[in-house]
PDB file of N, CA and C in Angstrom:
ATOM      1  N   MET A  20       0.830  -1.273   0.006  1.00  0.00           N
ATOM      2  CA  MET A  20      -0.046   0.022   0.011  1.00  0.00           C
ATOM      3  C   MET A  20       0.908   1.203  -0.055  1.00  0.00           C
ATOM      4  N   ASP A  21       0.576   2.197  -0.818  1.00  0.00           N
ATOM      5  CA  ASP A  21       1.337   3.429  -0.863  1.00  0.00           C
ATOM      6  C   ASP A  21       0.610   4.607  -0.245  1.00  0.00           C
ATOM      7  N   LYS A  22       1.260   5.673  -0.018  1.00  0.00           N
ATOM      8  CA  LYS A  22       0.696   6.838   0.652  1.00  0.00           C
ATOM      9  C   LYS A  22      -0.707   7.228   0.077  1.00  0.00           C
ATOM     10  N   HIS A  23      -0.786   7.412  -1.240  1.00  0.00           N
ATOM     11  CA  HIS A  23      -1.939   7.942  -1.805  1.00  0.00           C
ATOM     12  C   HIS A  23      -3.152   6.962  -1.689  1.00  0.00           C
ATOM     13  N   HIS A  24      -2.838   5.693  -1.780  1.00  0.00           N
ATOM     14  CA  HIS A  24      -3.839   4.618  -1.601  1.00  0.00           C
ATOM     15  C   HIS A  24      -4.458   4.720  -0.099  1.00  0.00           C
ATOM     16  N   PHE A  25      -3.405   4.795   0.786  1.00  0.00           N
ATOM     17  CA  PHE A  25      -3.865   4.929   2.177  1.00  0.00           C
ATOM     18  C   PHE A  25      -4.720   6.133   2.507  1.00  0.00           C
ATOM     19  N   LEU A  26      -4.305   7.299   1.991  1.00  0.00           N
ATOM     20  CA  LEU A  26      -5.048   8.582   2.214  1.00  0.00           C
ATOM     21  C   LEU A  26      -6.392   8.469   1.605  1.00  0.00           C
ATOM     22  N   ASP A  27      -6.522   7.839   0.431  1.00  0.00           N
ATOM     23  CA  ASP A  27      -7.843   7.631  -0.228  1.00  0.00           C
ATOM     24  C   ASP A  27      -8.696   6.812   0.593  1.00  0.00           C
ATOM     25  N   GLU A  28      -8.219   5.878   1.317  1.00  0.00           N
ATOM     26  CA  GLU A  28      -8.983   4.781   2.138  1.00  0.00           C
ATOM     27  C   GLU A  28      -9.470   5.649   3.333  1.00  0.00           C
ATOM     28  N   VAL A  29      -8.514   6.403   4.011  1.00  0.00           N
ATOM     29  CA  VAL A  29      -8.864   7.225   5.200  1.00  0.00           C
ATOM     30  C   VAL A  29     -10.055   8.172   4.896  1.00  0.00           C
ATOM     31  N   GLU A  30      -9.872   8.863   3.650  1.00  0.00           N
ATOM     32  CA  GLU A  30     -10.922   9.810   3.183  1.00  0.00           C
ATOM     33  C   GLU A  30     -12.261   9.162   3.067  1.00  0.00           C
ATOM     34  N   THR A  31     -12.208   7.913   2.430  1.00  0.00           N
ATOM     35  CA  THR A  31     -13.473   7.291   2.264  1.00  0.00           C
ATOM     36  C   THR A  31     -14.059   7.016   3.594  1.00  0.00           C
ATOM     37  N   ARG A  32     -13.314   6.450   4.480  1.00  0.00           N
ATOM     38  CA  ARG A  32     -13.819   6.077   5.884  1.00  0.00           C
ATOM     39  C   ARG A  32     -14.331   7.359   6.650  1.00  0.00           C
ATOM     40  N   LEU A  33     -13.507   8.470   6.451  1.00  0.00           N
ATOM     41  CA  LEU A  33     -14.022   9.712   7.146  1.00  0.00           C
ATOM     42  C   LEU A  33     -15.197  10.206   6.635  1.00  0.00           C
ATOM     43  N   THR A  34     -15.322  10.204   5.307  1.00  0.00           N
ATOM     44  CA  THR A  34     -16.511  10.748   4.616  1.00  0.00           C
ATOM     45  C   THR A  34     -17.790   9.819   4.953  1.00  0.00           C
ATOM     46  N   ARG A  35     -17.619   8.482   5.005  1.00  0.00           N
ATOM     47  CA  ARG A  35     -18.729   7.664   5.416  1.00  0.00           C
ATOM     48  C   ARG A  35     -19.203   8.041   6.791  1.00  0.00           C
ATOM     49  N   LEU A  36     -18.394   8.107   7.751  1.00  0.00           N
ATOM     50  CA  LEU A  36     -18.756   8.361   9.086  1.00  0.00           C
ATOM     51  C   LEU A  36     -19.258   9.783   9.254  1.00  0.00           C
ATOM     52  N   SER A  37     -18.766  10.802   8.629  1.00  0.00           N
ATOM     53  CA  SER A  37     -19.152  12.196   8.764  1.00  0.00           C
ATOM     54  C   SER A  37     -20.503  12.206   8.031  1.00  0.00           C
ATOM     55  N   SER A  38     -20.686  11.606   6.958  1.00  0.00           N
ATOM     56  CA  SER A  38     -21.943  11.786   6.278  1.00  0.00           C
ATOM     57  C   SER A  38     -23.112  11.067   7.104  1.00  0.00           C
ATOM     58  N   ALA A  39     -22.794   9.975   7.694  1.00  0.00           N
ATOM     59  CA  ALA A  39     -23.897   9.351   8.484  1.00  0.00           C
ATOM     60  C   ALA A  39     -24.128  10.279   9.806  1.00  0.00           C
ATOM     61  N   SER A  40     -23.140  10.889  10.289  1.00  0.00           N
ATOM     62  CA  SER A  40     -23.330  11.753  11.340  1.00  0.00           C
ATOM     63  C   SER A  40     -24.169  12.913  10.977  1.00  0.00           C
ATOM     64  N   ARG A  41     -23.947  13.480   9.819  1.00  0.00           N
ATOM     65  CA  ARG A  41     -24.689  14.599   9.303  1.00  0.00           C
ATOM     66  C   ARG A  41     -26.151  14.293   9.196  1.00  0.00           C
ATOM     67  N   GLN A  42     -26.404  13.074   8.798  1.00  0.00           N
ATOM     68  CA  GLN A  42     -27.748  12.572   8.581  1.00  0.00           C
ATOM     69  C   GLN A  42     -28.457  12.163   9.930  1.00  0.00           C
ATOM     70  N   GLY A  43     -27.842  12.382  10.986  1.00  0.00           N
ATOM     71  CA  GLY A  43     -28.441  12.001  12.369  1.00  0.00           C
ATOM     72  C   GLY A  43     -28.087  10.708  12.855  1.00  0.00           C
ATOM     73  N   TYR A  44     -27.148  10.012  12.253  1.00  0.00           N
ATOM     74  CA  TYR A  44     -26.724   8.629  12.650  1.00  0.00           C
ATOM     75  C   TYR A  44     -25.299   8.757  13.229  1.00  0.00           C
ATOM     76  N   PRO A  45     -25.189   8.993  14.508  1.00  0.00           N
ATOM     77  CA  PRO A  45     -23.675   9.033  14.916  1.00  0.00           C
ATOM     78  C   PRO A  45     -23.058   7.636  14.833  1.00  0.00           C
ATOM     79  N   PRO A  46     -21.745   7.814  14.509  1.00  0.00           N
ATOM     80  CA  PRO A  46     -21.062   6.539  14.347  1.00  0.00           C
ATOM     81  C   PRO A  46     -20.876   5.804  15.697  1.00  0.00           C
ATOM     82  N   SER A  47     -20.832   4.497  15.584  1.00  0.00           N
ATOM     83  CA  SER A  47     -20.570   3.719  16.828  1.00  0.00           C
ATOM     84  C   SER A  47     -19.226   3.893  17.355  1.00  0.00           C
ATOM     85  N   PRO A  48     -19.033   3.800  18.568  1.00  0.00           N
ATOM     86  CA  PRO A  48     -17.658   3.908  19.093  1.00  0.00           C
ATOM     87  C   PRO A  48     -16.689   2.945  18.411  1.00  0.00           C
ATOM     88  N   LEU A  49     -17.178   1.701  18.101  1.00  0.00           N
ATOM     89  CA  LEU A  49     -16.331   0.657  17.341  1.00  0.00           C
ATOM     90  C   LEU A  49     -15.906   1.190  15.959  1.00  0.00           C
ATOM     91  N   GLU A  50     -16.866   1.754  15.223  1.00  0.00           N
ATOM     92  CA  GLU A  50     -16.348   2.319  13.978  1.00  0.00           C
ATOM     93  C   GLU A  50     -15.422   3.448  14.130  1.00  0.00           C
ATOM     94  N   ARG A  51     -15.656   4.299  15.108  1.00  0.00           N
ATOM     95  CA  ARG A  51     -14.779   5.425  15.290  1.00  0.00           C
ATOM     96  C   ARG A  51     -13.402   4.986  15.652  1.00  0.00           C
ATOM     97  N   HIS A  52     -13.196   3.925  16.597  1.00  0.00           N
ATOM     98  CA  HIS A  52     -11.967   3.478  17.110  1.00  0.00           C
ATOM     99  C   HIS A  52     -11.260   2.712  15.968  1.00  0.00           C
ATOM    100  N   ARG A  53     -12.053   2.004  15.130  1.00  0.00           N
ATOM    101  CA  ARG A  53     -11.285   1.321  14.018  1.00  0.00           C
ATOM    102  C   ARG A  53     -10.723   2.361  13.077  1.00  0.00           C
ATOM    103  N   LEU A  54     -11.401   3.323  12.847  1.00  0.00           N
ATOM    104  CA  LEU A  54     -10.765   4.456  11.925  1.00  0.00           C
ATOM    105  C   LEU A  54      -9.636   5.066  12.673  1.00  0.00           C
ATOM    106  N   GLU A  55      -9.677   5.397  13.936  1.00  0.00           N
ATOM    107  CA  GLU A  55      -8.476   5.963  14.650  1.00  0.00           C
ATOM    108  C   GLU A  55      -7.375   5.000  14.632  1.00  0.00           C
ATOM    109  N   GLY A  56      -7.682   3.774  14.841  1.00  0.00           N
ATOM    110  CA  GLY A  56      -6.594   2.774  14.797  1.00  0.00           C
ATOM    111  C   GLY A  56      -5.902   2.602  13.377  1.00  0.00           C
ATOM    112  N   PHE A  57      -6.750   2.653  12.358  1.00  0.00           N
ATOM    113  CA  PHE A  57      -6.247   2.689  11.015  1.00  0.00           C
ATOM    114  C   PHE A  57      -5.353   3.824  10.759  1.00  0.00           C
ATOM    115  N   MET A  58      -5.777   4.999  11.151  1.00  0.00           N
ATOM    116  CA  MET A  58      -4.938   6.118  10.955  1.00  0.00           C
ATOM    117  C   MET A  58      -3.616   6.061  11.898  1.00  0.00           C
ATOM    118  N   GLU A  59      -3.639   5.595  13.032  1.00  0.00           N
ATOM    119  CA  GLU A  59      -2.449   5.391  13.889  1.00  0.00           C
ATOM    120  C   GLU A  59      -1.535   4.485  13.230  1.00  0.00           C
ATOM    121  N   ALA A  60      -2.072   3.401  12.551  1.00  0.00           N
ATOM    122  CA  ALA A  60      -1.220   2.443  11.948  1.00  0.00           C
ATOM    123  C   ALA A  60      -0.487   3.092  10.815  1.00  0.00           C
ATOM    124  N   GLY A  61      -1.158   3.874   9.952  1.00  0.00           N
ATOM    125  CA  GLY A  61      -0.565   4.618   8.812  1.00  0.00           C
ATOM    126  C   GLY A  61       0.652   5.475   9.259  1.00  0.00           C
ATOM    127  N   VAL A  62       0.485   6.140  10.457  1.00  0.00           N
ATOM    128  CA  VAL A  62       1.489   6.975  11.009  1.00  0.00           C
ATOM    129  C   VAL A  62       2.737   6.046  11.443  1.00  0.00           C
ATOM    130  N   PHE A  63       2.323   4.970  12.196  1.00  0.00           N
ATOM    131  CA  PHE A  63       3.324   4.023  12.664  1.00  0.00           C
ATOM    132  C   PHE A  63       4.191   3.425  11.602  1.00  0.00           C
ATOM    133  N   LEU A  64       3.559   2.997  10.386  1.00  0.00           N
ATOM    134  CA  LEU A  64       4.267   2.463   9.409  1.00  0.00           C
ATOM    135  C   LEU A  64       4.897   3.520   8.519  1.00  0.00           C
ATOM    136  N   GLY A  65       4.776   4.757   8.676  1.00  0.00           N
ATOM    137  CA  GLY A  65       5.527   5.772   8.023  1.00  0.00           C
ATOM    138  C   GLY A  65       4.838   6.134   6.723  1.00  0.00           C
ATOM    139  N   LEU A  66       3.663   5.726   6.486  1.00  0.00           N
ATOM    140  CA  LEU A  66       2.859   6.103   5.351  1.00  0.00           C
ATOM    141  C   LEU A  66       2.487   7.562   5.251  1.00  0.00           C
ATOM    142  N   VAL A  67       2.155   8.162   6.371  1.00  0.00           N
ATOM    143  CA  VAL A  67       1.730   9.469   6.505  1.00  0.00           C
ATOM    144  C   VAL A  67       2.133  10.070   7.694  1.00  0.00           C
ATOM    145  N   THR A  68       2.043  11.366   7.878  1.00  0.00           N
ATOM    146  CA  THR A  68       2.409  12.065   9.122  1.00  0.00           C
ATOM    147  C   THR A  68       1.192  12.473   9.848  1.00  0.00           C
ATOM    148  N   PRO A  69       1.146  12.690  11.127  1.00  0.00           N
ATOM    149  CA  PRO A  69      -0.091  13.038  11.798  1.00  0.00           C
ATOM    150  C   PRO A  69      -0.577  14.404  11.246  1.00  0.00           C
ATOM    151  N   GLN A  70       0.216  15.397  10.802  1.00  0.00           N
ATOM    152  CA  GLN A  70      -0.355  16.576  10.205  1.00  0.00           C
ATOM    153  C   GLN A  70      -1.028  16.379   8.991  1.00  0.00           C
ATOM    154  N   GLU A  71      -0.533  15.434   8.102  1.00  0.00           N
ATOM    155  CA  GLU A  71      -1.448  15.099   6.921  1.00  0.00           C
ATOM    156  C   GLU A  71      -2.816  14.596   7.191  1.00  0.00           C
ATOM    157  N   LEU A  72      -2.872  13.755   8.306  1.00  0.00           N
ATOM    158  CA  LEU A  72      -4.195  13.249   8.704  1.00  0.00           C
ATOM    159  C   LEU A  72      -5.034  14.306   9.233  1.00  0.00           C
ATOM    160  N   ILE A  73      -4.481  15.184  10.007  1.00  0.00           N
ATOM    161  CA  ILE A  73      -5.228  16.411  10.578  1.00  0.00           C
ATOM    162  C   ILE A  73      -5.763  17.242   9.491  1.00  0.00           C
ATOM    163  N   ASP A  74      -4.895  17.495   8.375  1.00  0.00           N
ATOM    164  CA  ASP A  74      -5.328  18.294   7.193  1.00  0.00           C
ATOM    165  C   ASP A  74      -6.454  17.523   6.491  1.00  0.00           C
ATOM    166  N   LEU A  75      -6.398  16.152   6.336  1.00  0.00           N
ATOM    167  CA  LEU A  75      -7.431  15.473   5.690  1.00  0.00           C
ATOM    168  C   LEU A  75      -8.730  15.509   6.450  1.00  0.00           C
ATOM    169  N   LYS A  76      -8.632  15.357   7.721  1.00  0.00           N
ATOM    170  CA  LYS A  76      -9.791  15.464   8.537  1.00  0.00           C
ATOM    171  C   LYS A  76     -10.463  16.822   8.494  1.00  0.00           C
ATOM    172  N   GLU A  77      -9.736  17.887   8.493  1.00  0.00           N
ATOM    173  CA  GLU A  77     -10.155  19.184   8.386  1.00  0.00           C
ATOM    174  C   GLU A  77     -10.813  19.414   7.061  1.00  0.00           C
ATOM    175  N   ARG A  78     -10.272  19.061   5.827  1.00  0.00           N
ATOM    176  CA  ARG A  78     -10.849  19.096   4.590  1.00  0.00           C
ATOM    177  C   ARG A  78     -12.258  18.306   4.503  1.00  0.00           C
ATOM    178  N   THR A  79     -12.162  17.164   5.022  1.00  0.00           N
ATOM    179  CA  THR A  79     -13.428  16.314   5.041  1.00  0.00           C
ATOM    180  C   THR A  79     -14.491  16.945   5.810  1.00  0.00           C
ATOM    181  N   CYS A  80     -14.252  17.504   6.944  1.00  0.00           N
ATOM    182  CA  CYS A  80     -15.192  18.211   7.812  1.00  0.00           C
ATOM    183  C   CYS A  80     -15.784  19.386   7.057  1.00  0.00           C
ATOM    184  N   ARG A  81     -14.934  20.212   6.544  1.00  0.00           N
ATOM    185  CA  ARG A  81     -15.447  21.310   5.701  1.00  0.00           C
ATOM    186  C   ARG A  81     -16.368  20.829   4.653  1.00  0.00           C
ATOM    187  N   ALA A  82     -16.023  19.890   3.934  1.00  0.00           N
ATOM    188  CA  ALA A  82     -16.719  19.417   2.693  1.00  0.00           C
ATOM    189  C   ALA A  82     -18.076  18.930   3.120  1.00  0.00           C
ATOM    190  N   ILE A  83     -18.140  18.249   4.348  1.00  0.00           N
ATOM    191  CA  ILE A  83     -19.489  17.684   4.736  1.00  0.00           C
ATOM    192  C   ILE A  83     -20.297  18.606   5.551  1.00  0.00           C
ATOM    193  N   PHE A  84     -19.708  19.250   6.413  1.00  0.00           N
ATOM    194  CA  PHE A  84     -20.481  20.187   7.415  1.00  0.00           C
ATOM    195  C   PHE A  84     -20.348  21.555   7.091  1.00  0.00           C
ATOM    196  N   GLY A  85     -19.415  22.021   6.308  1.00  0.00           N
ATOM    197  CA  GLY A  85     -19.299  23.421   5.922  1.00  0.00           C
ATOM    198  C   GLY A  85     -18.625  24.216   6.991  1.00  0.00           C
ATOM    199  N   MET A  86     -17.858  23.538   7.897  1.00  0.00           N
ATOM    200  CA  MET A  86     -17.107  24.176   8.952  1.00  0.00           C
ATOM    201  C   MET A  86     -15.865  23.377   9.432  1.00  0.00           C
ATOM    202  N   SER A  87     -14.984  24.040  10.058  1.00  0.00           N
ATOM    203  CA  SER A  87     -13.808  23.427  10.636  1.00  0.00           C
ATOM    204  C   SER A  87     -14.152  22.374  11.731  1.00  0.00           C
ATOM    205  N   VAL A  88     -13.213  21.570  12.047  1.00  0.00           N
ATOM    206  CA  VAL A  88     -13.404  20.572  13.112  1.00  0.00           C
ATOM    207  C   VAL A  88     -13.668  21.372  14.447  1.00  0.00           C
ATOM    208  N   ALA A  89     -12.926  22.429  14.702  1.00  0.00           N
ATOM    209  CA  ALA A  89     -13.067  23.173  15.920  1.00  0.00           C
ATOM    210  C   ALA A  89     -14.370  23.949  16.032  1.00  0.00           C
ATOM    211  N   GLU A  90     -14.957  24.341  14.862  1.00  0.00           N
ATOM    212  CA  GLU A  90     -16.286  24.902  14.899  1.00  0.00           C
ATOM    213  C   GLU A  90     -17.267  23.871  15.093  1.00  0.00           C
ATOM    214  N   ARG A  91     -17.151  22.643  14.551  1.00  0.00           N
ATOM    215  CA  ARG A  91     -18.102  21.561  14.705  1.00  0.00           C
ATOM    216  C   ARG A  91     -18.212  21.139  16.112  1.00  0.00           C
ATOM    217  N   LYS A  92     -16.954  20.972  16.780  1.00  0.00           N
ATOM    218  CA  LYS A  92     -16.899  20.572  18.133  1.00  0.00           C
ATOM    219  C   LYS A  92     -17.677  21.606  18.954  1.00  0.00           C
ATOM    220  N   LYS A  93     -17.487  22.856  18.843  1.00  0.00           N
ATOM    221  CA  LYS A  93     -18.127  24.046  19.630  1.00  0.00           C
ATOM    222  C   LYS A  93     -19.568  23.833  19.347  1.00  0.00           C
ATOM    223  N   GLN A  94     -19.971  23.598  18.131  1.00  0.00           N
ATOM    224  CA  GLN A  94     -21.454  23.530  17.860  1.00  0.00           C
ATOM    225  C   GLN A  94     -22.131  22.334  18.564  1.00  0.00           C
ATOM    226  N   LYS A  95     -21.417  21.201  18.585  1.00  0.00           N
ATOM    227  CA  LYS A  95     -21.908  20.059  19.182  1.00  0.00           C
ATOM    228  C   LYS A  95     -21.991  20.060  20.627  1.00  0.00           C
ATOM    229  N   GLN A  96     -21.113  20.970  21.222  1.00  0.00           N
ATOM    230  CA  GLN A  96     -21.211  21.087  22.794  1.00  0.00           C
ATOM    231  C   GLN A  96     -22.556  21.514  23.238  1.00  0.00           C
ATOM    232  N   GLY A  97     -23.177  22.393  22.491  1.00  0.00           N
ATOM    233  CA  GLY A  97     -24.436  22.930  22.953  1.00  0.00           C
ATOM    234  C   GLY A  97     -25.701  22.244  22.385  1.00  0.00           C
ATOM    235  N   SER A  98     -25.527  21.066  21.729  1.00  0.00           N
ATOM    236  CA  SER A  98     -26.637  20.411  21.163  1.00  0.00           C
ATOM    237  C   SER A  98     -27.087  19.127  21.927  1.00  0.00           C
ATOM    238  N   TRP A  99     -26.499  18.961  23.044  1.00  0.00           N
ATOM    239  CA  TRP A  99     -27.056  17.843  23.735  1.00  0.00           C
ATOM    240  C   TRP A  99     -28.474  18.057  24.406  1.00  0.00           C
ATOM    241  N   PRO A 100     -29.387  17.452  24.088  1.00  0.00           N
ATOM    242  CA  PRO A 100     -30.749  17.905  24.529  1.00  0.00           C
ATOM    243  C   PRO A 100     -31.020  17.754  26.019  1.00  0.00           C
ATOM    244  N   LEU A 101     -30.378  16.941  26.718  1.00  0.00           N
ATOM    245  CA  LEU A 101     -30.658  16.817  28.142  1.00  0.00           C
ATOM    246  C   LEU A 101     -30.023  17.832  28.907  1.00  0.00           C
ATOM    247  N   GLU A 102     -29.234  18.683  28.378  1.00  0.00           N
ATOM    248  CA  GLU A 102     -28.655  19.790  29.254  1.00  0.00           C
ATOM    249  C   GLU A 102     -29.721  20.860  29.659  1.00  0.00           C
ATOM    250  N   ASP A 103     -30.805  20.860  28.937  1.00  0.00           N
ATOM    251  CA  ASP A 103     -31.854  21.813  29.279  1.00  0.00           C
ATOM    252  C   ASP A 103     -32.931  21.341  30.226  1.00  0.00           C
ATOM    253  N   ILE A 104     -32.730  20.125  30.566  1.00  0.00           N
ATOM    254  CA  ILE A 104     -33.761  19.606  31.508  1.00  0.00           C
ATOM    255  C   ILE A 104     -33.344  19.893  33.059  1.00  0.00           C
ATOM    256  N   ASP A 105     -34.290  20.379  33.726  1.00  0.00           N
ATOM    257  CA  ASP A 105     -34.036  20.694  35.103  1.00  0.00           C
ATOM    258  C   ASP A 105     -34.325  19.418  36.017  1.00  0.00           C
ATOM    259  N   TYR A 106     -33.295  18.968  36.513  1.00  0.00           N
ATOM    260  CA  TYR A 106     -33.361  17.647  37.379  1.00  0.00           C
ATOM    261  C   TYR A 106     -33.449  17.980  38.949  1.00  0.00           C
ATOM    262  N   SER A 107     -33.567  19.209  39.262  1.00  0.00           N
ATOM    263  CA  SER A 107     -33.567  19.531  40.649  1.00  0.00           C
ATOM    264  C   SER A 107     -34.664  18.969  41.497  1.00  0.00           C
ATOM    265  N   GLN A 108     -35.793  18.640  40.867  1.00  0.00           N
ATOM    266  CA  GLN A 108     -36.901  18.122  41.538  1.00  0.00           C
ATOM    267  C   GLN A 108     -36.600  16.675  42.077  1.00  0.00           C
ATOM    268  N   TYR A 109     -35.537  16.012  41.419  1.00  0.00           N
ATOM    269  CA  TYR A 109     -35.093  14.703  41.943  1.00  0.00           C
ATOM    270  C   TYR A 109     -34.104  14.662  42.935  1.00  0.00           C
ATOM    271  N   GLU A 110     -33.687  15.843  43.381  1.00  0.00           N
ATOM    272  CA  GLU A 110     -32.715  15.960  44.434  1.00  0.00           C
ATOM    273  C   GLU A 110     -33.257  15.619  45.861  1.00  0.00           C
ATOM    274  N   LYS A 111     -34.521  15.850  45.981  1.00  0.00           N
ATOM    275  CA  LYS A 111     -35.240  15.580  47.134  1.00  0.00           C
ATOM    276  C   LYS A 111     -35.556  14.060  47.140  1.00  0.00           C
ATOM    277  N   PRO A 112     -35.683  13.448  48.312  1.00  0.00           N
ATOM    278  CA  PRO A 112     -36.150  12.077  48.491  1.00  0.00           C
ATOM    279  C   PRO A 112     -37.501  11.868  47.784  1.00  0.00           C
ATOM    280  N   ARG A 113     -37.732  10.761  47.275  1.00  0.00           N
ATOM    281  CA  ARG A 113     -39.006  10.463  46.504  1.00  0.00           C
ATOM    282  C   ARG A 113     -40.238  10.626  47.425  1.00  0.00           C
ATOM    283  N   TRP A 114     -40.123  10.165  48.649  1.00  0.00           N
ATOM    284  CA  TRP A 114     -41.210  10.200  49.483  1.00  0.00           C
ATOM    285  C   TRP A 114     -41.664  11.707  49.884  1.00  0.00           C
ATOM    286  N   SER A 115     -40.763  12.586  49.701  1.00  0.00           N
ATOM    287  CA  SER A 115     -41.145  14.031  50.105  1.00  0.00           C
ATOM    288  C   SER A 115     -41.583  14.852  48.912  1.00  0.00           C
ATOM    289  N   ARG A 116     -41.543  14.214  47.689  1.00  0.00           N
ATOM    290  CA  ARG A 116     -41.914  15.052  46.460  1.00  0.00           C
ATOM    291  C   ARG A 116     -43.274  15.088  46.303  1.00  0.00           C
TER     292      ARG A 116
END
C-alpha cells in the first residue's frame, strides 16, 4: 500500500462516518475506534504524518459540514438535549416530592 492509496482509504472512511453523522446517525464507538486505529497504523508504518491526517480530517469536515473541526466541536457542545432539563426536583427524596 502506498501513501496515496492509504489517504484515499482514510478519506473514504472519514466521509462515510461524517456523512452518517450529518444525517443524524452518529457512528458507533467501534467504527470510530477502528478508523482511529487505522490512521495510527498509517503513522506508525511511516505512510503518513499526523499533520497530513489532521489536514485530511479538516478538509473532510469542511466538505461535509461546511465548517472546521473546531467549529463543529463547539457547535456540538451545545446540542445535547438533556442539558436543558431541570433535574432539581429529583434531588429531594422520593417520599417528600
